[in-house]
Coordinates of C-alpha atoms and ligand atoms in Angstrom, one line a residue:
Chain H
M960 CA 187.4 232.7 168.0
S961 CA 186.7 233.1 171.8
A962 CA 185.8 230.1 173.8
L963 CA 182.2 229.4 174.8
L964 CA 183.3 227.2 177.8
S965 CA 186.7 227.7 179.3
M966 CA 188.4 225.8 182.1
R967 CA 191.4 227.1 183.9
G968 CA 193.5 225.1 186.3
L969 CA 190.7 222.6 187.0
T970 CA 191.9 220.1 189.6
R971 CA 190.2 217.3 191.5
R972 CA 191.9 214.8 193.7
F973 CA 190.5 211.5 195.0
G974 CA 192.7 210.5 198.0
G975 CA 196.2 210.4 196.8
I976 CA 195.5 210.6 193.0
A977 CA 194.8 213.7 191.1
A978 CA 192.1 212.6 188.7
V979 CA 192.1 216.0 187.0
D980 CA 195.2 218.0 187.5
G981 CA 195.4 221.7 186.5
V982 CA 193.5 221.3 183.2
D983 CA 193.1 224.4 180.9
L984 CA 190.7 223.7 178.1
D985 CA 188.6 225.9 175.8
L986 CA 185.6 224.7 173.9
A987 CA 185.2 226.9 170.9
P988 CA 181.6 227.5 169.8
G989 CA 180.0 225.5 167.1
I990 CA 182.6 222.7 166.7
I991 CA 183.2 219.2 168.0
T992 CA 186.1 219.0 170.4
A993 CA 187.1 215.4 171.1
L994 CA 188.5 214.5 174.5
I995 CA 190.7 211.5 174.3
G996 CA 193.1 209.6 176.5
P997 CA 193.6 206.2 178.1
N998 CA 191.4 204.7 180.7
G999 CA 191.4 206.6 184.0
A1000 CA 192.8 209.7 182.3
G1001 CA 190.2 211.9 184.0
K1002 CA 187.9 212.5 181.1
T1003 CA 184.7 211.7 182.9
T1004 CA 185.9 213.5 186.0
L1005 CA 186.4 216.6 183.9
F1006 CA 182.8 216.5 182.7
N1007 CA 181.7 216.0 186.3
L1008 CA 183.6 219.1 187.3
I1009 CA 182.0 221.2 184.5
T1010 CA 178.5 220.0 185.3
G1011 CA 178.7 220.5 189.1
H1012 CA 178.4 216.8 189.8
L1013 CA 181.8 217.1 191.5
T1014 CA 183.3 220.3 193.0
P1015 CA 186.8 221.1 191.9
D1016 CA 189.6 221.4 194.5
A1017 CA 191.0 224.2 192.4
G1018 CA 190.4 226.0 189.2
S1019 CA 187.5 227.6 187.4
V1020 CA 184.9 227.1 184.7
A1021 CA 183.5 230.0 182.7
L1022 CA 180.6 230.0 180.3
A1023 CA 180.7 232.8 177.8
G1024 CA 182.9 234.7 180.3
H1025 CA 180.8 234.1 183.4
M1026 CA 182.1 232.0 186.2
I1027 CA 179.8 229.0 186.8
G1028 CA 182.0 227.0 189.1
R1029 CA 180.6 225.5 192.3
R1030 CA 177.0 225.8 191.3
A1031 CA 174.5 222.9 191.8
P1032 CA 174.2 220.6 188.7
H1033 CA 170.6 221.7 188.0
H1034 CA 171.7 225.3 187.9
I1035 CA 174.4 224.5 185.4
A1036 CA 172.1 222.4 183.3
R1037 CA 169.6 225.3 183.1
L1038 CA 172.4 227.4 181.6
G1039 CA 172.2 225.2 178.6
I1040 CA 174.9 222.6 179.3
A1041 CA 173.6 219.1 178.7
R1042 CA 175.5 215.9 179.3
S1043 CA 175.3 212.2 178.8
F1044 CA 176.7 209.6 181.1
Q1045 CA 179.1 206.8 180.3
D1046 CA 176.7 204.4 181.9
L1047 CA 173.7 206.2 180.4
R1048 CA 171.6 206.6 183.6
L1049 CA 168.3 206.4 181.7
F1050 CA 165.1 206.7 183.7
A1051 CA 164.6 202.9 183.5
R1052 CA 161.0 202.6 184.8
M1053 CA 159.7 205.5 182.7
S1054 CA 158.6 205.3 179.1
V1055 CA 160.9 206.4 176.3
R1056 CA 158.6 209.4 175.7
D1057 CA 158.5 210.4 179.3
N1058 CA 162.4 210.2 179.5
V1059 CA 162.5 212.7 176.6
L1060 CA 159.5 214.9 177.8
C1061 CA 161.3 215.1 181.2
A1062 CA 164.2 216.7 179.4
T1063 CA 162.0 219.5 178.1
E1064 CA 160.7 220.4 181.5
P1065 CA 163.3 222.4 183.5
A1066 CA 161.1 223.6 186.4
S1067 CA 160.8 221.5 189.5
W1068 CA 157.5 222.8 190.8
F1069 CA 154.0 221.6 189.8
W1070 CA 153.9 223.6 186.6
Q1071 CA 156.3 224.5 183.8
P1072 CA 156.9 227.9 182.3
G1073 CA 156.2 228.4 178.6
G1074 CA 154.0 226.5 176.2
K1075 CA 153.2 222.9 176.6
A1076 CA 152.7 222.3 172.9
A1077 CA 156.2 223.6 172.1
R1078 CA 157.7 221.3 174.7
K1079 CA 155.8 218.3 173.3
A1080 CA 156.8 219.2 169.8
R1081 CA 160.5 219.4 170.9
A1082 CA 160.2 216.0 172.5
E1083 CA 158.7 214.4 169.4
R1084 CA 161.4 215.9 167.2
A1085 CA 164.0 214.4 169.5
L1086 CA 162.3 211.0 169.3
A1087 CA 162.2 211.3 165.5
A1088 CA 165.8 212.4 165.1
T1089 CA 166.9 209.4 167.1
G1090 CA 164.6 206.9 165.5
L1091 CA 162.8 206.1 168.7
E1092 CA 159.2 207.1 167.7
A1093 CA 158.0 203.5 167.4
L1094 CA 159.4 202.7 170.8
A1095 CA 158.0 205.8 172.5
R1096 CA 155.7 203.8 174.8
A1097 CA 158.2 201.2 175.8
D1098 CA 159.9 201.4 179.2
A1099 CA 163.5 202.6 178.9
A1100 CA 164.6 199.4 180.7
D1101 CA 163.3 197.3 177.8
L1102 CA 165.3 198.9 175.1
A1103 CA 168.1 197.2 173.2
Y1104 CA 171.7 198.5 173.6
A1105 CA 171.8 200.9 170.6
E1106 CA 168.3 202.2 171.4
R1107 CA 169.5 203.0 174.9
K1108 CA 172.4 205.0 173.6
F1109 CA 170.0 206.9 171.3
L1110 CA 167.6 207.6 174.1
S1111 CA 170.4 209.1 176.1
L1112 CA 171.1 211.4 173.0
A1113 CA 167.4 212.1 172.6
R1114 CA 167.2 213.5 176.1
I1115 CA 170.0 215.8 175.4
L1116 CA 168.5 216.9 172.1
A1117 CA 165.2 217.6 173.8
T1118 CA 166.8 219.9 176.4
G1119 CA 167.6 222.4 173.6
A1120 CA 171.0 223.0 175.3
R1121 CA 173.7 224.7 173.3
I1122 CA 176.5 222.8 174.8
W1123 CA 176.6 219.0 174.8
L1124 CA 179.1 217.0 176.8
L1125 CA 178.9 213.4 175.5
D1126 CA 180.7 210.6 177.4
E1127 CA 181.4 207.8 175.0
P1128 CA 178.0 208.0 173.3
A1129 CA 179.1 205.8 170.3
S1130 CA 180.9 203.0 172.1
G1131 CA 179.6 199.6 170.9
L1132 CA 177.3 200.9 168.2
D1133 CA 176.9 198.8 165.0
P1134 CA 177.9 200.5 161.7
A1135 CA 174.4 201.6 160.8
S1136 CA 173.7 203.1 164.2
R1137 CA 177.1 204.8 164.1
A1138 CA 176.2 206.5 160.8
R1139 CA 173.0 207.7 162.3
F1140 CA 174.9 208.9 165.4
S1141 CA 177.4 210.8 163.3
A1142 CA 174.7 212.5 161.2
L1143 CA 172.9 213.5 164.4
L1144 CA 176.0 215.2 165.7
R1145 CA 176.7 216.9 162.4
D1146 CA 173.2 218.3 162.3
A1147 CA 173.5 219.6 165.8
V1148 CA 176.8 221.3 165.0
A1149 CA 175.2 222.8 161.9
D1150 CA 172.6 224.2 164.2
G1151 CA 175.3 225.9 166.2
V1152 CA 175.6 223.4 169.0
T1153 CA 179.0 223.2 170.7
I1154 CA 180.1 219.6 171.5
C1155 CA 182.7 218.0 173.6
L1156 CA 183.0 214.3 172.8
I1157 CA 184.7 211.7 174.9
E1158 CA 185.6 208.8 172.5
H1159 CA 187.9 205.9 172.5
N1160 CA 187.4 204.9 168.9
L1161 CA 189.8 206.9 166.9
D1162 CA 187.9 206.3 163.6
I1163 CA 185.0 208.2 165.1
V1164 CA 187.3 210.9 166.4
I1165 CA 188.8 211.3 162.9
E1166 CA 185.4 211.4 161.3
L1167 CA 183.8 213.9 163.7
A1168 CA 186.3 216.0 165.6
D1169 CA 187.4 219.5 164.6
R1170 CA 189.8 219.6 167.5
I1171 CA 191.3 217.2 169.9
A1172 CA 192.4 217.5 173.5
F1173 CA 194.6 214.7 174.9
L1174 CA 194.3 213.8 178.6
D1175 CA 196.6 211.5 180.5
Q1176 CA 196.8 210.9 184.3
G1177 CA 194.7 214.0 184.9
R1178 CA 196.8 216.3 182.8
K1179 CA 196.2 217.8 179.4
L1180 CA 199.2 216.6 177.4
A1181 CA 198.3 218.2 174.1
E1182 CA 195.6 220.0 172.2
G1183 CA 195.3 220.8 168.5
D1184 CA 193.8 219.9 165.2
P1185 CA 193.2 216.1 164.7
A1186 CA 195.9 215.5 162.1
T1187 CA 198.6 216.9 164.4
I1188 CA 197.5 215.1 167.6
L1189 CA 197.0 211.8 165.9
A1190 CA 200.3 211.9 164.1
D1191 CA 202.2 212.4 167.3
P1192 CA 204.1 209.2 168.0
H1193 CA 204.6 210.1 171.7
L1194 CA 200.9 210.4 172.3
A1195 CA 200.2 207.3 170.3
A1196 CA 202.5 205.4 172.6
I1197 CA 200.7 206.6 175.6
Y1198 CA 197.3 206.0 174.1
F1199 CA 198.0 202.5 173.1
G1200 CA 199.6 201.7 176.5
E1201 CA 203.2 201.5 175.4
R1202 CA 204.3 203.6 178.4
A1203 CA 208.0 203.4 179.3
Chain M
M859 CA 127.5 192.8 211.4
I860 CA 126.6 195.8 209.3
A861 CA 128.2 198.1 211.8
Y862 CA 131.3 195.9 211.8
L863 CA 131.6 196.0 208.1
L864 CA 131.0 199.7 207.9
N865 CA 133.7 200.2 210.5
L866 CA 136.1 198.0 208.5
A867 CA 135.3 199.9 205.3
Q868 CA 136.0 203.2 207.0
L869 CA 139.3 201.9 208.2
A870 CA 140.1 200.6 204.7
A871 CA 139.5 204.0 203.2
I872 CA 141.6 205.7 205.9
F873 CA 144.5 203.2 205.4
G874 CA 144.0 203.5 201.7
L875 CA 144.7 207.2 202.0
L876 CA 147.8 206.4 204.1
S877 CA 149.2 204.0 201.6
V878 CA 148.4 206.2 198.6
S879 CA 150.2 209.1 200.3
L880 CA 153.2 206.9 201.2
N881 CA 153.3 205.7 197.6
I882 CA 154.2 209.3 196.5
L883 CA 157.4 208.9 198.5
I884 CA 158.2 205.2 198.0
G885 CA 156.7 204.4 194.6
Y886 CA 157.3 207.6 192.7
G887 CA 160.1 209.3 194.6
G888 CA 162.1 206.3 195.6
I889 CA 162.2 207.8 199.1
F890 CA 161.9 204.9 201.6
S891 CA 160.4 206.3 204.7
V892 CA 159.5 204.1 207.7
A893 CA 158.1 207.0 209.6
H894 CA 154.7 207.5 207.8
A895 CA 152.8 206.7 211.1
V896 CA 154.5 209.7 212.6
F897 CA 152.6 212.0 210.2
F898 CA 149.5 209.9 210.6
G899 CA 149.8 210.6 214.3
L900 CA 150.5 214.3 214.0
G901 CA 147.4 214.6 211.9
A902 CA 145.3 212.6 214.3
Y903 CA 146.4 214.7 217.3
A904 CA 145.9 217.9 215.3
G905 CA 142.4 216.8 214.2
A906 CA 141.5 215.7 217.7
H907 CA 142.5 219.0 219.2
V908 CA 140.5 221.0 216.6
A909 CA 137.5 218.8 217.3
L910 CA 137.9 219.0 221.1
D911 CA 139.0 222.6 221.5
L912 CA 137.5 224.5 218.5
A913 CA 134.7 222.7 216.6
P914 CA 134.3 219.1 215.3
D915 CA 134.2 220.5 211.7
I916 CA 135.8 217.8 209.5
L917 CA 137.1 220.2 206.9
L918 CA 138.8 222.4 209.5
A919 CA 140.3 219.4 211.3
A920 CA 141.5 217.9 208.0
L921 CA 143.1 221.2 206.9
A922 CA 144.8 221.7 210.3
A923 CA 146.0 218.1 210.2
A924 CA 147.3 218.4 206.6
L925 CA 149.1 221.6 207.4
I926 CA 150.8 220.4 210.6
A927 CA 151.8 217.0 209.2
G928 CA 152.9 218.4 205.9
V929 CA 155.0 221.2 207.4
F930 CA 156.6 218.9 209.9
S931 CA 157.4 216.2 207.4
A932 CA 159.0 218.8 205.1
L933 CA 161.0 220.3 208.0
L934 CA 162.1 216.9 209.3
A935 CA 163.0 215.7 205.9
L936 CA 165.1 218.7 204.8
P937 CA 168.3 217.6 206.6
A938 CA 167.6 213.9 206.0
L939 CA 167.0 214.2 202.3
R940 CA 170.5 215.4 201.7
V941 CA 171.9 212.0 202.7
R942 CA 171.9 209.0 200.3
G943 CA 168.9 206.7 200.0
E944 CA 170.1 204.0 202.3
Y945 CA 170.7 206.5 205.1
F946 CA 167.3 208.0 204.7
V947 CA 165.7 204.7 205.8
I948 CA 167.8 204.8 209.0
A949 CA 167.1 208.5 209.5
S950 CA 163.3 207.9 209.2
L951 CA 163.6 204.9 211.5
G952 CA 165.2 207.2 214.1
L953 CA 162.5 209.8 213.6
Q954 CA 159.8 207.1 214.1
M955 CA 161.4 206.0 217.4
L956 CA 161.8 209.5 218.6
A957 CA 158.3 210.4 217.7
T958 CA 156.8 207.4 219.5
T959 CA 158.6 208.6 222.7
V960 CA 157.5 212.2 222.2
F961 CA 153.9 211.1 221.6
T962 CA 154.1 209.1 224.8
E963 CA 155.8 211.7 227.0
A964 CA 154.2 215.0 225.7
S965 CA 151.0 214.2 227.6
D966 CA 149.9 217.8 227.7
V967 CA 149.3 217.7 223.9
T968 CA 148.9 214.0 223.2
G969 CA 147.4 212.7 226.4
G970 CA 150.3 210.3 226.7
L971 CA 149.5 206.7 226.9
G972 CA 145.9 207.4 227.9
G973 CA 145.5 209.4 224.7
L974 CA 142.8 212.0 223.8
V975 CA 139.4 210.7 224.5
G976 CA 135.8 211.8 223.8
I977 CA 136.4 213.3 220.3
P978 CA 132.9 214.4 219.2
P979 CA 131.4 213.0 216.0
P980 CA 132.3 215.1 212.9
T981 CA 130.2 217.8 211.3
L982 CA 130.5 219.6 208.0
F983 CA 129.3 223.2 208.0
G984 CA 127.1 222.3 211.0
V985 CA 125.6 219.2 209.5
S986 CA 126.3 216.0 211.5
L987 CA 128.3 213.3 209.8
A988 CA 127.8 210.9 212.7
D989 CA 126.0 208.3 210.7
P990 CA 128.5 205.5 209.9
L991 CA 127.5 205.3 206.3
V992 CA 127.8 209.1 205.8
F993 CA 131.2 209.1 207.5
L994 CA 132.3 206.2 205.2
L995 CA 131.3 208.3 202.2
V996 CA 133.4 211.1 203.6
C997 CA 136.4 208.8 204.0
L998 CA 135.9 207.4 200.5
G999 CA 135.6 210.9 199.1
A1000 CA 138.9 211.9 200.7
L1001 CA 140.5 208.8 199.3
A1002 CA 139.1 209.5 195.8
L1003 CA 140.4 213.0 196.0
A1004 CA 143.9 211.8 197.0
L1005 CA 143.9 209.3 194.1
A1006 CA 142.8 212.0 191.7
V1007 CA 145.6 214.3 192.9
V1008 CA 148.2 211.6 192.6
R1009 CA 147.0 210.6 189.1
L1010 CA 147.1 214.2 187.9
L1011 CA 150.5 215.0 189.4
M1012 CA 152.1 211.8 188.3
R1013 CA 151.0 212.2 184.7
G1014 CA 152.4 215.7 184.6
S1015 CA 155.9 217.2 184.8
F1016 CA 156.1 217.0 188.5
G1017 CA 155.5 213.3 188.5
R1018 CA 158.0 212.8 185.6
A1019 CA 160.7 214.8 187.5
L1020 CA 160.0 212.7 190.7
M1021 CA 160.2 209.4 188.9
A1022 CA 163.3 210.6 187.0
L1023 CA 165.2 211.3 190.3
R1024 CA 163.9 207.9 191.6
D1025 CA 165.6 206.2 188.6
S1026 CA 168.7 208.4 188.5
E1027 CA 169.4 211.4 190.7
S1028 CA 172.4 212.5 188.8
A1029 CA 170.7 212.3 185.4
A1030 CA 167.7 214.2 186.7
E1031 CA 170.0 216.9 188.0
A1032 CA 171.7 217.0 184.6
L1033 CA 168.3 217.8 183.1
G1034 CA 167.9 220.7 185.4
K1035 CA 165.8 219.1 188.1
N1036 CA 166.2 220.5 191.6
V1037 CA 166.4 217.2 193.4
P1038 CA 166.2 218.5 197.0
L1039 CA 163.2 220.7 196.2
L1040 CA 161.4 217.8 194.4
K1041 CA 162.0 215.4 197.3
T1042 CA 160.8 218.0 199.8
L1043 CA 157.6 218.6 197.9
A1044 CA 157.0 214.9 197.6
V1045 CA 157.5 214.5 201.4
L1046 CA 155.3 217.4 202.1
L1047 CA 152.5 216.0 199.9
G1048 CA 152.9 212.5 201.4
G1049 CA 152.9 214.0 204.9
A1050 CA 149.8 216.1 204.3
G1051 CA 148.0 213.0 203.0
A1052 CA 148.9 211.1 206.1
G1053 CA 147.8 214.0 208.2
I1054 CA 144.3 214.0 206.6
A1055 CA 144.1 210.3 207.2
G1056 CA 145.0 211.0 210.8
A1057 CA 142.2 213.5 211.3
L1058 CA 139.7 211.0 209.8
F1059 CA 141.0 208.3 212.1
A1060 CA 140.6 210.5 215.1
F1061 CA 136.9 211.0 214.3
Q1062 CA 136.5 207.4 213.3
E1063 CA 137.8 206.0 216.6
A1064 CA 136.6 209.0 218.8
F1065 CA 139.9 208.4 220.6
V1066 CA 143.6 208.5 219.7
N1067 CA 146.7 207.3 221.5
V1068 CA 150.3 206.6 220.6
E1069 CA 149.7 202.9 220.0
S1070 CA 148.3 203.7 216.5
F1071 CA 151.4 205.6 215.5
T1072 CA 154.3 203.3 216.2
L1073 CA 156.9 201.6 214.1
D1074 CA 154.6 198.6 213.6
Q1075 CA 152.0 200.9 212.0
S1076 CA 154.7 202.4 209.7
V1077 CA 155.8 199.0 208.6
L1078 CA 152.3 197.9 208.0
I1079 CA 151.6 200.9 205.7
M1080 CA 154.9 200.3 203.9
A1081 CA 153.9 196.6 203.4
M1082 CA 150.6 197.7 201.9
V1083 CA 152.4 199.9 199.3
I1084 CA 155.1 197.3 198.5
I1085 CA 152.8 194.2 198.4
G1086 CA 150.2 196.0 196.3
G1087 CA 152.7 197.6 194.0
A1088 CA 154.8 200.7 194.6
G1089 CA 154.6 203.3 191.9
T1090 CA 151.2 202.2 190.6
L1091 CA 147.9 203.9 191.2
A1092 CA 145.9 200.9 192.2
G1093 CA 148.7 199.0 194.0
P1094 CA 148.5 200.6 197.4
L1095 CA 144.7 200.1 197.4
I1096 CA 145.1 196.4 196.7
G1097 CA 147.7 196.1 199.4
T1098 CA 145.5 198.0 201.9
V1099 CA 142.5 195.8 201.3
L1100 CA 144.6 192.6 201.5
L1101 CA 146.4 193.5 204.6
L1102 CA 143.3 194.8 206.4
A1103 CA 141.2 191.8 205.3
L1104 CA 143.7 189.3 206.5
P1105 CA 143.2 189.8 210.3
A1106 CA 139.5 190.1 209.8
A1107 CA 139.4 186.9 207.8
L1108 CA 141.5 185.1 210.4
T1109 CA 138.9 185.7 213.1
F1110 CA 136.5 183.6 211.0
I1111 CA 138.8 180.6 211.0
P1112 CA 137.2 178.1 213.3
G1113 CA 139.4 176.6 216.0
L1114 CA 142.0 179.4 215.8
P1115 CA 142.3 180.8 219.3
P1116 CA 142.0 184.6 219.2
T1117 CA 145.3 184.9 221.1
D1118 CA 147.1 183.2 218.3
I1119 CA 145.7 185.4 215.5
G1120 CA 148.5 187.9 215.9
A1121 CA 151.2 185.3 215.5
V1122 CA 149.5 183.7 212.5
Q1123 CA 149.1 187.1 211.0
Q1124 CA 152.8 187.9 211.3
L1125 CA 153.6 184.5 209.8
I1126 CA 151.4 185.2 206.8
Y1127 CA 152.7 188.7 206.3
G1128 CA 156.3 187.6 206.5
L1129 CA 155.7 184.7 204.1
A1130 CA 153.8 186.8 201.7
M1131 CA 156.4 189.5 201.6
T1132 CA 159.2 187.0 201.0
L1133 CA 157.4 185.1 198.3
L1134 CA 156.4 188.4 196.6
M1135 CA 159.9 189.8 196.5
I1136 CA 161.0 186.6 194.9
F1137 CA 158.3 186.1 192.3
R1138 CA 156.8 189.6 191.9
P1139 CA 159.2 192.2 193.2
A1140 CA 157.2 195.1 191.7
G1141 CA 154.2 194.1 193.8
L1142 CA 150.8 192.6 192.8
A1143 CA 149.8 195.6 190.6
G1144 CA 153.4 196.0 189.3
R1145 CA 154.8 194.2 186.3
R1146 CA 156.0 190.7 186.6
A1147 CA 159.7 190.0 186.7
G1148 CA 161.0 189.8 183.1
Q1149 CA 157.7 191.1 181.6
R1150 CA 158.2 193.4 178.7
Ligands
ATP1680 N1 184.1 209.2 192.6 C1 185.4 208.8 192.5 N2 186.0 208.4 193.7 C2 187.3 208.0 193.6 N3 188.1 207.9 192.5 C3 187.5 208.3 191.4 C4 186.2 208.8 191.3 N4 185.9 209.1 190.0 C5 187.0 208.8 189.3 N5 188.0 208.4 190.1 C6 189.3 208.1 189.7 O1 189.8 209.1 189.0 C7 190.6 208.7 187.8 C8 190.0 209.2 186.6 O2 188.7 208.6 186.3 P1 187.8 209.0 185.2 O3 186.5 208.2 185.3 O4 187.6 210.4 185.1 O5 188.6 208.5 183.9 P2 188.2 208.4 182.4 O6 189.2 209.1 181.6 O7 186.8 208.8 182.2 O8 188.4 206.8 182.1 P3 187.5 205.8 181.2 O9 188.1 206.0 179.8 O10 187.9 204.5 181.7 O11 186.1 206.2 181.3 C9 190.6 207.2 187.9 O12 191.8 206.8 188.5 C10 189.4 206.9 188.8 O13 189.6 205.7 189.5
MG1681 MG1 185.1 207.8 181.6

């Protein structure tokens, strides 16, 4: 299967440290690829390089064979790559519904292309799928923790993007919310969405991932099917901080 | 007394237009500009020149003022909007100081310190609007129009995009929003609104000079927005009425020497701003701290 999104030699330095260091990674279409690794491994930085929030010092990103590196974030978003943020970055002083509606409106002028009714329907579906309908009129700032996490997902769902980059979307969720979250991701994948999931909780990774890439100190140490990666004692030692 | 009140009401409508237009930047776009008086001034000079050199037609003057102030604000903002929020405040402060100097020195265009005098009373399609009550209605009409435009835009996708970037630029970008374009459009709209206010002001005073377009004025407009409630429709109007009524009310306090009014006024402004930021940071029309 050819990759939908492929990174080659992606590198980004901050001062002396290489946060991402020559990473090659392919996201195969229609599956969940989990990106794991210890704190500071460069997972979030890798997302920022894909989405244009950071420019790479070297390397390339290709979407379905077309180079998309060095474009502005809004250009990349409009190609159908949606992302969440580790710290959510909700539109705090807007209502839940407006947060989601906003995600269905790609144009930045005074009008939007396409049908308004279809956009509204997409926003309402995203609210329903994330269980936020009853809170649609509340300000995002007033939501509880799990609700905030779901709003961040609802925004992505509403974009209609085919590639989702999710930065620790399930951290801190209670079991019921986690089940809802897993179901949401599985539905998306069943619809053909391609997902890259940064996740620290290995239970969630085992439950959801079709493939795992392991990052440490900016470098991709391993990539493969979950059973193989998680059985590797060397990687486990790094992951659990038993570094020599 | 009636003439005094009509004059005050005209001023209130004009400053209402100023604060409503600045609210697009501060309240909805999160763009803190302390240069709004610059665009007020550009509009006033443009309007005055149309009236003096062409015809005192209010529509023509307002259009010219909106165009000049809008285009200048967008042009000046383009480089500055690329810097982070904190730096924009400084950049706009620099612009304000620069503009005050230019307004003072470019006496061929602005009349320098002496200003432009003898601006004829406004007309509309040849009908005189010289009557103070009629002119007040014109000013209120302009304010109502501005409010309607802001309300329409802020309930639509443009307003959502603008508020989104106010709350998180990177998240707005990740949803496909062209942040520099949105900010430029917001600045252009705000500038055009200030320009129209300037043209009205030129007719209202029949005279314009640089003293109305200084940093003090920019700070006053900003205070109107913030005290009233940035990012709300009614907030800037409340702030405008309060801050304009204050000096007027002080003149009625018996025993307060007129020379002290300025100082007392500054004291009250300062105290009000400080107390407000502590107890009601979202402004009078905004939500109370901790309110759900
Ligand atoms: N904007 C930045 N400026 C300077 N250093 C940065 C910046 N962003 C990330 N870094 C550094 O790059 C390295 C990788 O950070 P990154 O946030 O990508 O790690 P991560 O794998 O997402 O970690 P975590 O699991 O804690 O979220 C860290 O050492 C971090 O301090
Ligand atoms: Mg991270």
